[in-house]
PDB file of C-alpha atoms in Angstrom:
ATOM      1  CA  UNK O   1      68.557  75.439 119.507  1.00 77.00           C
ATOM      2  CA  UNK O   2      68.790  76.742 115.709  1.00 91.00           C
ATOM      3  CA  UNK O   3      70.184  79.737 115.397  1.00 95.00           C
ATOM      4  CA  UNK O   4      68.053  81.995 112.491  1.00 97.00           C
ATOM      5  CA  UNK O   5      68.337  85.212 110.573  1.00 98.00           C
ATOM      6  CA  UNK O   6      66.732  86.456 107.351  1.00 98.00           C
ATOM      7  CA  UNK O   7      67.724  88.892 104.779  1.00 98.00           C
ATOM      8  CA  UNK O   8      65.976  90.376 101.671  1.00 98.00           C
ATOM      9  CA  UNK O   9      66.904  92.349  98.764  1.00 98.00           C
ATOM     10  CA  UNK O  10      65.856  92.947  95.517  1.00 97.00           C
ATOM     11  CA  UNK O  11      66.415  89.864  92.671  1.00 97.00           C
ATOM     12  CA  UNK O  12      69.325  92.468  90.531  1.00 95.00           C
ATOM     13  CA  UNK O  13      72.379  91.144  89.856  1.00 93.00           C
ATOM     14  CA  UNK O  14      73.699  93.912  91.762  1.00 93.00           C
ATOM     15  CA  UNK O  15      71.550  93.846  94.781  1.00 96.00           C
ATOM     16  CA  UNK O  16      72.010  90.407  95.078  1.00 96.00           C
ATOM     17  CA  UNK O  17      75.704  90.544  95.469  1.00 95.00           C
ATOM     18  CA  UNK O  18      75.603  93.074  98.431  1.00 96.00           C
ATOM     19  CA  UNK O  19      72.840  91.321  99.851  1.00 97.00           C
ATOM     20  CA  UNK O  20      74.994  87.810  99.519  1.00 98.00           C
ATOM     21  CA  UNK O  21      77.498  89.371 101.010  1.00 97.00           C
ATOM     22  CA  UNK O  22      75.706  90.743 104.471  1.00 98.00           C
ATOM     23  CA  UNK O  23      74.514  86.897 104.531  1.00 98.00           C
ATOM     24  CA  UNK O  24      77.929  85.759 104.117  1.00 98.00           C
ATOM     25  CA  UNK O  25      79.336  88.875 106.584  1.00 98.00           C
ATOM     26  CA  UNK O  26      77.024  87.607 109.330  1.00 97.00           C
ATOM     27  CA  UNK O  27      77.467  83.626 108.937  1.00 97.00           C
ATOM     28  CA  UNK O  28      81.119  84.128 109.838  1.00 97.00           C
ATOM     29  CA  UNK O  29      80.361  86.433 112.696  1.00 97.00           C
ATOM     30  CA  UNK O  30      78.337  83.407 113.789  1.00 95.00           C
ATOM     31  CA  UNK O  31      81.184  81.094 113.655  1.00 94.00           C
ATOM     32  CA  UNK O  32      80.934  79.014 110.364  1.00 95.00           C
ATOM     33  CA  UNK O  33      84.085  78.228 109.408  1.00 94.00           C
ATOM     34  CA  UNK O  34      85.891  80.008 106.837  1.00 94.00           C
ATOM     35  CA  UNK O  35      86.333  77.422 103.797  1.00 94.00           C
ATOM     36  CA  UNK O  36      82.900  76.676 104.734  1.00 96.00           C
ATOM     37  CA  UNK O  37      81.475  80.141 104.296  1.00 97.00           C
ATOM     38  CA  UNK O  38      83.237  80.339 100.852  1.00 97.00           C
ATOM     39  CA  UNK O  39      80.889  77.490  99.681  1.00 97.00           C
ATOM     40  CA  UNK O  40      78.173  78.722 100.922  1.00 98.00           C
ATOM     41  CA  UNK O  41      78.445  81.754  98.974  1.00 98.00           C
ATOM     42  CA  UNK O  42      79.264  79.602  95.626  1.00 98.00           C
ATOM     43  CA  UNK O  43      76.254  78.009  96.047  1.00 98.00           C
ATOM     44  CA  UNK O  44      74.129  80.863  97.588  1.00 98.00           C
ATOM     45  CA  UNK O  45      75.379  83.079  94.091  1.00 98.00           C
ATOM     46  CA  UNK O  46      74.503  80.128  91.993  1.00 98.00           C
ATOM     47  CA  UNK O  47      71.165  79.830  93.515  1.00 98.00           C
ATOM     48  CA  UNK O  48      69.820  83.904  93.130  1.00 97.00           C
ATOM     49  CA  UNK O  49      71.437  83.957  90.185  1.00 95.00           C
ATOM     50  CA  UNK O  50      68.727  81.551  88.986  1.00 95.00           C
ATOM     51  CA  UNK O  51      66.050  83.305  90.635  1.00 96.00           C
ATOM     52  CA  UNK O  52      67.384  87.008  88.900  1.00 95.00           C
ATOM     53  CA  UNK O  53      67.939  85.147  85.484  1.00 92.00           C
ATOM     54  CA  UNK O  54      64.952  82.627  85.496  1.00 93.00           C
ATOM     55  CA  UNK O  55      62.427  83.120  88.643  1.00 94.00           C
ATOM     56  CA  UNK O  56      61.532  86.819  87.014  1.00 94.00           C
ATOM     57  CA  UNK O  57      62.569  86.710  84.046  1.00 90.00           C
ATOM     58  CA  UNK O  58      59.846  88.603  81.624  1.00 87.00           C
ATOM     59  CA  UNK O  59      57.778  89.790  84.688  1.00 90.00           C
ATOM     60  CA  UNK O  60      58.182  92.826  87.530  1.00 93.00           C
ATOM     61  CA  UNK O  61      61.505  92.057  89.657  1.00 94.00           C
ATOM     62  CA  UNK O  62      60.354  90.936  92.754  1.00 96.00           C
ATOM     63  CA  UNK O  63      62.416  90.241  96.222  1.00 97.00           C
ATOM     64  CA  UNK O  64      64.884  87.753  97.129  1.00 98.00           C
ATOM     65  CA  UNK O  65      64.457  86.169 100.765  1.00 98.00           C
ATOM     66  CA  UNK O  66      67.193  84.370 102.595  1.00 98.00           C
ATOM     67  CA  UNK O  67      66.721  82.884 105.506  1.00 98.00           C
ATOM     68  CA  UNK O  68      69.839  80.909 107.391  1.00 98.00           C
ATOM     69  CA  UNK O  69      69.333  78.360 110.262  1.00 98.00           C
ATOM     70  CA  UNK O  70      72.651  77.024 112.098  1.00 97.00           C
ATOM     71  CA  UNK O  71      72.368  74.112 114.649  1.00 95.00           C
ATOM     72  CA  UNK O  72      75.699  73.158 115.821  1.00 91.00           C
ATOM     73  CA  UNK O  73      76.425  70.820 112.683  1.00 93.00           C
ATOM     74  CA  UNK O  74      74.736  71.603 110.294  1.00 96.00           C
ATOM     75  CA  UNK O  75      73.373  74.972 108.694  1.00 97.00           C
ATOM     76  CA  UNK O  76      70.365  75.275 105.840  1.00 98.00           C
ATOM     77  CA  UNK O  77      70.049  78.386 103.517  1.00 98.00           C
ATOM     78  CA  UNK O  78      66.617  78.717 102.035  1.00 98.00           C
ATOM     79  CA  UNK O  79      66.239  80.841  99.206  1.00 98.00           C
ATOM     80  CA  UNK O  80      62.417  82.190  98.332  1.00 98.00           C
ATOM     81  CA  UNK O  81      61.136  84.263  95.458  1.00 97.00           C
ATOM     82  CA  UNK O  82      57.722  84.894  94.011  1.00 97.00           C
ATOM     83  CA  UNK O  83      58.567  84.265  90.434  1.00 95.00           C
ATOM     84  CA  UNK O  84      57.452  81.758  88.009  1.00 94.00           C
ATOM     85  CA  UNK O  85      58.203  77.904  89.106  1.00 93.00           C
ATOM     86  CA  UNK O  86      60.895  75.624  87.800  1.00 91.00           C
ATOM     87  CA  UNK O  87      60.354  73.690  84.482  1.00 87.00           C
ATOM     88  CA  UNK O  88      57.775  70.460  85.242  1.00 86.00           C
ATOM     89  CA  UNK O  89      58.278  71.270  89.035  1.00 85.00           C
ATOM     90  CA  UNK O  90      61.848  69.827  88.666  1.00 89.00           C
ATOM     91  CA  UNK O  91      65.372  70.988  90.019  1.00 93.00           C
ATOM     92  CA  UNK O  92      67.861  70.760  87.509  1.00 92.00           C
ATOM     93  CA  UNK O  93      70.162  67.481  87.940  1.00 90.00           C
ATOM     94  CA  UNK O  94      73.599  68.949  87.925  1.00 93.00           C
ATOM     95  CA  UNK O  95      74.620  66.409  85.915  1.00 93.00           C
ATOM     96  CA  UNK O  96      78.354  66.518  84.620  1.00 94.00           C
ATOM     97  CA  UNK O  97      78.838  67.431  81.388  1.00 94.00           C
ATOM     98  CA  UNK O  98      81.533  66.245  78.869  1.00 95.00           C
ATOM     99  CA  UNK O  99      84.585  68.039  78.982  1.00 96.00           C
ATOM    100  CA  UNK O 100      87.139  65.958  76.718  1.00 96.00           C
ATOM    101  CA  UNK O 101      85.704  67.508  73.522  1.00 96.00           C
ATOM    102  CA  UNK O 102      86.908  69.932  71.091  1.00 94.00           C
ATOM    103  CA  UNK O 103      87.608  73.368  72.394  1.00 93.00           C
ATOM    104  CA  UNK O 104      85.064  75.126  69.987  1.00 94.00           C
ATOM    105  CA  UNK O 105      82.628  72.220  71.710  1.00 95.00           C
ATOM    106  CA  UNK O 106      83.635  72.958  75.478  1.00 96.00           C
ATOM    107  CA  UNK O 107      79.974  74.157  77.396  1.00 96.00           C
ATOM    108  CA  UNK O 108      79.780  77.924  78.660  1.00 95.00           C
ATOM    109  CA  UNK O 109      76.826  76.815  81.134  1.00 93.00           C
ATOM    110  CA  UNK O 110      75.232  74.595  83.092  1.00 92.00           C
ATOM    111  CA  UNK O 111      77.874  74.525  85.714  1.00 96.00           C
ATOM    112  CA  UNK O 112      75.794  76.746  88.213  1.00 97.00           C
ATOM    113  CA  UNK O 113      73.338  73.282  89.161  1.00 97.00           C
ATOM    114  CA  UNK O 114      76.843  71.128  89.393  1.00 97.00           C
ATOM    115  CA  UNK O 115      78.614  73.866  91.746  1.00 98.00           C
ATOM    116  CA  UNK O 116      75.558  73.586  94.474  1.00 98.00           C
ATOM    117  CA  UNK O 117      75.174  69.717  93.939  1.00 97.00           C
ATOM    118  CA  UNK O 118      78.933  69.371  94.708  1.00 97.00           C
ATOM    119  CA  UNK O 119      78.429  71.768  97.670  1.00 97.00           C
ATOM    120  CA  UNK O 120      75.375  71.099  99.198  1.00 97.00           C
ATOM    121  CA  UNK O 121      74.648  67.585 101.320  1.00 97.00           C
ATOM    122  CA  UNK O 122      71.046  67.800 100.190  1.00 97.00           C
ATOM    123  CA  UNK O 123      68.670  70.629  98.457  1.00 97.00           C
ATOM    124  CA  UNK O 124      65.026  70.654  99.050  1.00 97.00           C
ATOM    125  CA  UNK O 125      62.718  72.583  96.799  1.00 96.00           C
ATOM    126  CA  UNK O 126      58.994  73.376  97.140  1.00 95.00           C
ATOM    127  CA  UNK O 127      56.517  75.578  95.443  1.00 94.00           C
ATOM    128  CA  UNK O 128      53.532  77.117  96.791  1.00 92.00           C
ATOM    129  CA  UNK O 129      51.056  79.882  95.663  1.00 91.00           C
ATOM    130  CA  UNK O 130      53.043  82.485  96.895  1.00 89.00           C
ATOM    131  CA  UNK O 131      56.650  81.260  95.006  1.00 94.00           C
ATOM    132  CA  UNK O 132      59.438  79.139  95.167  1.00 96.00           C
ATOM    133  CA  UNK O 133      61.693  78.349  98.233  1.00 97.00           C
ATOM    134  CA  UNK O 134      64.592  76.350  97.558  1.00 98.00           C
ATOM    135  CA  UNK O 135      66.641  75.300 100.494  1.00 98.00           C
ATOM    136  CA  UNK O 136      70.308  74.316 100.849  1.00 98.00           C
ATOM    137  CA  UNK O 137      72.118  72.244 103.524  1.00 98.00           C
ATOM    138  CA  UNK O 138      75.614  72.379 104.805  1.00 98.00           C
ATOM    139  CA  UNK O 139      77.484  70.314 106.925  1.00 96.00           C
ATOM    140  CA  UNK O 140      79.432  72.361 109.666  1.00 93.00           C
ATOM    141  CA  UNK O 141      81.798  69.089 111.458  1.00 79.00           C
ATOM    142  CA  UNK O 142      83.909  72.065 112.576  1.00 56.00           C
ATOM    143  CA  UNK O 143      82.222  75.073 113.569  1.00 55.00           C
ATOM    144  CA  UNK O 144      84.138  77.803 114.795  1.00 56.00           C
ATOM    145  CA  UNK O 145      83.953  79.094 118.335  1.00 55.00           C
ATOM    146  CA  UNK O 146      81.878  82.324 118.025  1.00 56.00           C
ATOM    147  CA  UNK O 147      84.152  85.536 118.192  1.00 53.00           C
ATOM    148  CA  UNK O 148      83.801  87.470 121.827  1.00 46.00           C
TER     149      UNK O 148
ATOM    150  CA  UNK Z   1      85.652  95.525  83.355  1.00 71.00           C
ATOM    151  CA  UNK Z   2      89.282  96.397  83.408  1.00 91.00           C
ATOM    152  CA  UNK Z   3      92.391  94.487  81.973  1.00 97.00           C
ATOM    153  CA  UNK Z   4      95.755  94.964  81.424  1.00 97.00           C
ATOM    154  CA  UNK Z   5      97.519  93.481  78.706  1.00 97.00           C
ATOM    155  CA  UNK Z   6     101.613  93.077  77.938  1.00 97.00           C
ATOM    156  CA  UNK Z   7     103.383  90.881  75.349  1.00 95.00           C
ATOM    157  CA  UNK Z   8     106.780  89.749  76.618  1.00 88.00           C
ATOM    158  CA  UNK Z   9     109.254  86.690  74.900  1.00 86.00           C
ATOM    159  CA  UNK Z  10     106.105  85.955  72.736  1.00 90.00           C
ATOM    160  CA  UNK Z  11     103.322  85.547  74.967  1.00 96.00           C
ATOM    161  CA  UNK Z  12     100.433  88.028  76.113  1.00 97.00           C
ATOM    162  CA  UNK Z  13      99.864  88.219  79.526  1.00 97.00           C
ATOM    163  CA  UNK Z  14      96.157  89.619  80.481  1.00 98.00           C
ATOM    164  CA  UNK Z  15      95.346  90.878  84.282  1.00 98.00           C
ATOM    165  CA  UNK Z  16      91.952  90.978  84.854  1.00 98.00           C
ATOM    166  CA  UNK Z  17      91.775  94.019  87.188  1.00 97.00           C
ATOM    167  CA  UNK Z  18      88.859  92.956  89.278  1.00 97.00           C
ATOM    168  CA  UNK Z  19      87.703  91.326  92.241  1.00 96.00           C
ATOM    169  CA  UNK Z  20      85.144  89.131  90.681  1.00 96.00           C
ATOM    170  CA  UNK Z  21      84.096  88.252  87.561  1.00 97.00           C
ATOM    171  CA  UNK Z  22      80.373  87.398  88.421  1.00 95.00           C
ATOM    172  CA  UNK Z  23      76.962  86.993  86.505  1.00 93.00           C
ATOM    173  CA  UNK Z  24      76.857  91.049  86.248  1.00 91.00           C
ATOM    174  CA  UNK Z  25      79.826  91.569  84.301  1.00 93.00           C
ATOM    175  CA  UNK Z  26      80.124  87.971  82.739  1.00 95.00           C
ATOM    176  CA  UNK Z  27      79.396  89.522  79.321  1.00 95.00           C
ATOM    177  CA  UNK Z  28      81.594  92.399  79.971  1.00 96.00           C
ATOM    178  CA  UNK Z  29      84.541  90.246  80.337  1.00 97.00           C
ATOM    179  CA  UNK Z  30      84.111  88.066  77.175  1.00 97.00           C
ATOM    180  CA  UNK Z  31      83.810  91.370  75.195  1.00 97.00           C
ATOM    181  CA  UNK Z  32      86.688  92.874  76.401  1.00 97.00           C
ATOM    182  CA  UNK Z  33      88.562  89.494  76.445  1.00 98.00           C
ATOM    183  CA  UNK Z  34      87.573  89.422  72.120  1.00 97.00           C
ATOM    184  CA  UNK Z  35      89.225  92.800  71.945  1.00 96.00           C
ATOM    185  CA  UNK Z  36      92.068  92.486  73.754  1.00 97.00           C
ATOM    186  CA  UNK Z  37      93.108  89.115  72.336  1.00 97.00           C
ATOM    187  CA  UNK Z  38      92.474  90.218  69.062  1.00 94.00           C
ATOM    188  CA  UNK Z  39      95.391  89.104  66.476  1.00 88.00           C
ATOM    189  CA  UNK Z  40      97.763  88.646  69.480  1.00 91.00           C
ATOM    190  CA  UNK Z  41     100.364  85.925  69.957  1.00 95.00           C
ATOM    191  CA  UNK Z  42      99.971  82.009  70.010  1.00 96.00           C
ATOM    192  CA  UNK Z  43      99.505  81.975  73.949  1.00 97.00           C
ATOM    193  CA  UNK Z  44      97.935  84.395  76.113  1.00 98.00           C
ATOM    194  CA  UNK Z  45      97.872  83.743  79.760  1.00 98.00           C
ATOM    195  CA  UNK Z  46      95.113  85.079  81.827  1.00 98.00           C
ATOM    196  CA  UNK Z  47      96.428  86.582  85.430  1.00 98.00           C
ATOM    197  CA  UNK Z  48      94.014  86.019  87.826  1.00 98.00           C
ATOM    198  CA  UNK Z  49      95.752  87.082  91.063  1.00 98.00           C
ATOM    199  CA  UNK Z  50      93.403  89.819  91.782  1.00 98.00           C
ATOM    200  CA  UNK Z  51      90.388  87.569  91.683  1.00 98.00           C
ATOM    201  CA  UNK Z  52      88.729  86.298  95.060  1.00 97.00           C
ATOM    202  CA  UNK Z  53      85.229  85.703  93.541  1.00 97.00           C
ATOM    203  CA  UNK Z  54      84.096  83.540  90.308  1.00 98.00           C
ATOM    204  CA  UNK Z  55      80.628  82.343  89.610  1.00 97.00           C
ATOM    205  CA  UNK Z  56      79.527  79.881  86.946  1.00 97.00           C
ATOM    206  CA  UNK Z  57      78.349  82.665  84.280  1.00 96.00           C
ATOM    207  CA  UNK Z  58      82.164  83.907  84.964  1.00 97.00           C
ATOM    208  CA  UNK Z  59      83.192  80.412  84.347  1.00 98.00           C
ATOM    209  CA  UNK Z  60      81.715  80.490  80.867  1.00 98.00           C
ATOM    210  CA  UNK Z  61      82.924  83.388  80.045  1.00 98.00           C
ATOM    211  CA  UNK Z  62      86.277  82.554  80.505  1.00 98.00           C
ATOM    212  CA  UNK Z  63      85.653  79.109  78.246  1.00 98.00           C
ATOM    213  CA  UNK Z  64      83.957  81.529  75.720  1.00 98.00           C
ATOM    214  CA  UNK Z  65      87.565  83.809  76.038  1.00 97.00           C
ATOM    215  CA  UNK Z  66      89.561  80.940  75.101  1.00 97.00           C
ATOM    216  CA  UNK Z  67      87.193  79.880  72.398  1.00 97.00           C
ATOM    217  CA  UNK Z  68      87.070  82.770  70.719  1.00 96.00           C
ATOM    218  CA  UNK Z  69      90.874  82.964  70.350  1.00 96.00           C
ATOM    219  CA  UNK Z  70      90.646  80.399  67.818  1.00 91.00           C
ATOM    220  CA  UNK Z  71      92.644  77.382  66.628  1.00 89.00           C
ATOM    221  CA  UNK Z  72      96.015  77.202  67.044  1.00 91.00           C
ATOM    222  CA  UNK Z  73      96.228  79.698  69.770  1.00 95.00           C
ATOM    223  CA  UNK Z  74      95.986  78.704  73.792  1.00 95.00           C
ATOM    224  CA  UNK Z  75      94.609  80.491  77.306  1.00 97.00           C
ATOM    225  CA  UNK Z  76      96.485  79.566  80.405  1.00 98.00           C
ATOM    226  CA  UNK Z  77      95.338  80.781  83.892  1.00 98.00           C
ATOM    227  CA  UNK Z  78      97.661  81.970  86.614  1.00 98.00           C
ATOM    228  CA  UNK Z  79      97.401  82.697  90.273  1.00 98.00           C
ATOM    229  CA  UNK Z  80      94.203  81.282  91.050  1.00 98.00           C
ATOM    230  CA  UNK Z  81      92.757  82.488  94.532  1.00 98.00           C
ATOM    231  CA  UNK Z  82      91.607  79.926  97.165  1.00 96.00           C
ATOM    232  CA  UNK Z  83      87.417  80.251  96.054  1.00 97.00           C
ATOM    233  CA  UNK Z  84      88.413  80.571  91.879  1.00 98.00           C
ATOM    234  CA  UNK Z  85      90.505  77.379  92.485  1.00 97.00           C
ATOM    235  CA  UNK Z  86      87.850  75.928  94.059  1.00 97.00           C
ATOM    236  CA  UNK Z  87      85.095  76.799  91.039  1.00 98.00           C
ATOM    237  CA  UNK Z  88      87.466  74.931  88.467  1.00 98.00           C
ATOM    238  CA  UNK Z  89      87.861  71.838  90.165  1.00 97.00           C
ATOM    239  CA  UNK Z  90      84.433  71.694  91.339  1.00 97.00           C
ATOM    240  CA  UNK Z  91      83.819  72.076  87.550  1.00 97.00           C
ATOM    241  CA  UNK Z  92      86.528  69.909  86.464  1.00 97.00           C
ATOM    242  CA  UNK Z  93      87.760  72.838  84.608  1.00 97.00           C
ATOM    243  CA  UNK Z  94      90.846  72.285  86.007  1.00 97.00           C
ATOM    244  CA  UNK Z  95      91.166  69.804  82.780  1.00 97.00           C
ATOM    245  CA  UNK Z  96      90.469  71.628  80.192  1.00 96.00           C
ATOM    246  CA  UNK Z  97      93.034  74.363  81.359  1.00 97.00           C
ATOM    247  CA  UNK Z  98      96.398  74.231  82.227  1.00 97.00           C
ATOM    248  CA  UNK Z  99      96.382  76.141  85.679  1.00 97.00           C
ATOM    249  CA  UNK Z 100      99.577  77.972  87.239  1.00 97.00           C
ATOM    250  CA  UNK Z 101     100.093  79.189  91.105  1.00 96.00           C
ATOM    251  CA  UNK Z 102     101.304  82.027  89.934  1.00 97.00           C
ATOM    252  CA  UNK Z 103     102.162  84.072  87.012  1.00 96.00           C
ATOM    253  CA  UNK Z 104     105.911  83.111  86.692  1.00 95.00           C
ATOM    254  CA  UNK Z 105     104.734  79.850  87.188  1.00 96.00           C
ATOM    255  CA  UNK Z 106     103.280  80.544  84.054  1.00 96.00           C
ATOM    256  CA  UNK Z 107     106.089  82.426  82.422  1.00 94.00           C
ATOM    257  CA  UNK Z 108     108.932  79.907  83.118  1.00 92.00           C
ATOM    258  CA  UNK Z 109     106.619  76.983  82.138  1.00 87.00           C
ATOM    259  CA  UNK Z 110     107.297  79.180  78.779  1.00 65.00           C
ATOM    260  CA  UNK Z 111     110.598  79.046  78.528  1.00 63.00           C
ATOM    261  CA  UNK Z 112     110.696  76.144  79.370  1.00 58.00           C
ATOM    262  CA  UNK Z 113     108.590  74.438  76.108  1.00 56.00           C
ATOM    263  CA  UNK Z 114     110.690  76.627  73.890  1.00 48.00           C
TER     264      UNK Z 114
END
């Protein structure tokens, strides 16, 4: 039996970090392990950070809603908004980009997609007349035993 | 954003006096990074120690930092925390900077070349 909880906040940059951070405060309470939970919160920051920056951007801020599932190996964080869709429907790929160029060439974005690609074992996205819900999954092989 | 900056045998040394630098002060840190590098010496190195938390936005702005110190001049980062060491080789930024445990890692990797 899943284990759930939800959390909301407002999609600001600085309401989103507090509100990542009661997420993050209560997935470690629940036992996720602790190099695990700092992944989750790369990925989870990556992930409203798109919503604050693109999901609402020219339009009234709307609410962030999280809402965590753990089962004993794995754990999925879905993240919904009520902003504007993602361009054709599409995630973004992630893809790598090349790093052995000149330094006044290096890239100063696109890494958000890669970091929750490389930390995620799958993402499933879905839109619906309400907004977008994007939803992350974890592997947990080594779940901590719940604190007394 | 706050940093400290000292110059000692030659090289800056910036602290970035934070715990994260995240998509809400991103922009704040590249400014201050363009001031505080400003005409300095040929290699700064960026102390990180205090750091726990980097996003990607961060990320950039630390490529943008050592961009903007222009040719001939290098950024070095020292004392990377568990989740920032994690961000750059996730990122594979880990090759595009040379990366110290610590900061007189970074210092005696100095002396060292000179």
């Amino acid at each position: 039996m899943a284990e759930t909880f939800t959390c909301s906040f407002t999609a600001t940059e600085l309401d989103a970090r507090s509100g990542i951070q009661t997420v993050l405060d209560r997935l470690r309470a629940m036992g996720v392990p602790e190099a695990r939970a700092d992944e989750v919160q790369i990925a989870l920051t990556e992930a409203v950070n798109n919503v604050v920056e693109h999901a609402y951007a020219g339009m009234a801020v709307g609410d962030v809603n999280i809402d965590c599932s753990l089962d004993t190996d794995h754990l999925w964080v879905s993240i919904g908004d009520s902003g504007v869709p993602f361009k054709n429907n599409e995630l973004p790929s992630g893809a790598r980009q090349d790093l052995t160029v000149a330094t006044e060439d290096l890239p100063e974005g696109g890494f958000g997609w890669l970091l929750i690609r490389e930390l995620t074992s799958d993402v499933q996205y879905e839109r619906s007349d309400s907004g977008n819900n994007l939803a992350l999954r974890f592997e947990l092989q080594a779940r901590n035993a719940k604190p007394a | 954003m706050s940093l400290t900056s000292t110059t000692a045998d030659g090289t800056q040394i910036v602290t970035v006096n934070a715990e994260r630098i995240d998509a809400a002060m991103a922009i704040q840190f590249k400014e201050d990074m363009r001031a505080t590098t400003e005409n300095g010496p040929e290699r700064v190195i960026l102390d990180l120690s205090e750091v726990k938390f980097i996003d990607s936005s961060g990320l950039g702005a630390i490529v943008a930092a050592m961009k903007q110190l222009g040719q001939g001049r290098k950024l070095d980062l020292a004392g990377l925390t568990p989740m920032v060491d994690k961000v750059f080789r996730l990122t594979r930024m880990d090759t595009v900077f040379d990366l110290y445990a610590s900061l007189p890692d970074a210092q005696s990797a100095n002396r060292l070349n000179s």
